[in-house]
Amino acid sequence: MPIIVNLDVMMAKRKISLNELSSKIDITPANLSILKTGKAKAIRFSTLEAICKELNCQPGDILEFQDDKEETTK
């Protein structure tokens, strides 16, 4: 999948646990885990906004585009 989710990286940089972040942004730990592992098919802008506010980051810090062509050449 060409969209890479770096939520776990940002959470580690901010030293916040999944359970702590989920309670602060009012999302279930299970749904946040799905997002964190990159298994989510979509994310609401309101959820992305809440995550960015809590982690004091930009959406580009969490989501990254990687071209499939780049993957095959590595």
Coordinates of C-alpha atoms in Angstrom, one line a residue:
M1 CA 0.0 0.0 0.0
P2 CA 1.5 3.3 -1.0
I3 CA 0.3 5.2 2.2
I4 CA 2.5 4.6 5.2
V5 CA 1.2 5.3 8.7
N6 CA 3.9 6.6 11.0
L7 CA 1.6 7.1 14.0
D8 CA 3.7 4.7 16.2
V9 CA 6.8 6.8 15.4
M10 CA 5.1 10.0 16.5
M11 CA 3.7 8.4 19.6
A12 CA 7.2 7.2 20.5
K13 CA 8.7 10.6 20.0
R14 CA 6.0 12.2 22.2
K15 CA 6.3 9.3 24.8
I16 CA 2.6 8.6 24.8
S17 CA 1.0 5.2 25.0
L18 CA -1.8 3.9 22.8
N19 CA -4.3 3.8 25.7
E20 CA -3.3 7.3 26.8
L21 CA -3.7 8.8 23.3
S22 CA -7.0 7.0 22.7
S23 CA -8.5 8.4 25.9
K24 CA -7.3 11.9 25.1
I25 CA -8.8 11.9 21.6
D26 CA -11.9 9.9 22.4
I27 CA -11.3 7.0 20.1
T28 CA -11.3 3.3 21.1
P29 CA -7.9 1.7 21.6
A30 CA -8.9 -1.0 19.1
N31 CA -9.6 1.6 16.4
L32 CA -6.5 3.5 17.2
S33 CA -4.5 0.3 17.0
I34 CA -5.9 -0.5 13.5
L35 CA -4.8 3.0 12.4
K36 CA -1.4 2.6 14.0
T37 CA -0.6 -0.7 12.3
G38 CA -1.6 0.6 8.9
K39 CA -4.6 -1.7 8.5
A40 CA -7.2 1.1 8.4
K41 CA -8.7 1.8 5.0
A42 CA -9.8 5.4 5.9
I43 CA -9.4 8.1 8.5
R44 CA -11.8 10.9 9.3
F45 CA -10.3 14.4 9.1
S46 CA -11.7 15.1 12.6
T47 CA -9.7 12.1 13.9
L48 CA -6.6 13.2 12.1
E49 CA -7.0 16.7 13.5
A50 CA -7.4 15.4 17.1
I51 CA -4.3 13.2 16.7
C52 CA -2.3 16.1 15.4
K53 CA -3.5 18.4 18.1
E54 CA -2.6 15.9 20.8
L55 CA 0.8 15.0 19.4
N56 CA 1.6 18.6 18.3
C57 CA 2.4 17.5 14.8
Q58 CA 1.3 17.9 11.2
P59 CA -0.7 15.3 9.1
G60 CA 2.5 14.7 7.0
D61 CA 4.3 13.5 10.2
I62 CA 1.8 10.7 10.5
L63 CA 0.9 9.9 6.9
E64 CA 3.5 9.3 4.1
F65 CA 3.0 8.5 0.5
Q66 CA 5.4 5.9 -1.0
D67 CA 5.2 5.1 -4.7
D68 CA 4.9 1.4 -5.5
K69 CA 7.6 1.8 -8.1
E70 CA 10.0 2.9 -5.4
E71 CA 9.3 -0.2 -3.3
T72 CA 10.1 -2.6 -6.2
T73 CA 13.4 -1.0 -6.9
K74 CA 14.7 -1.3 -3.3

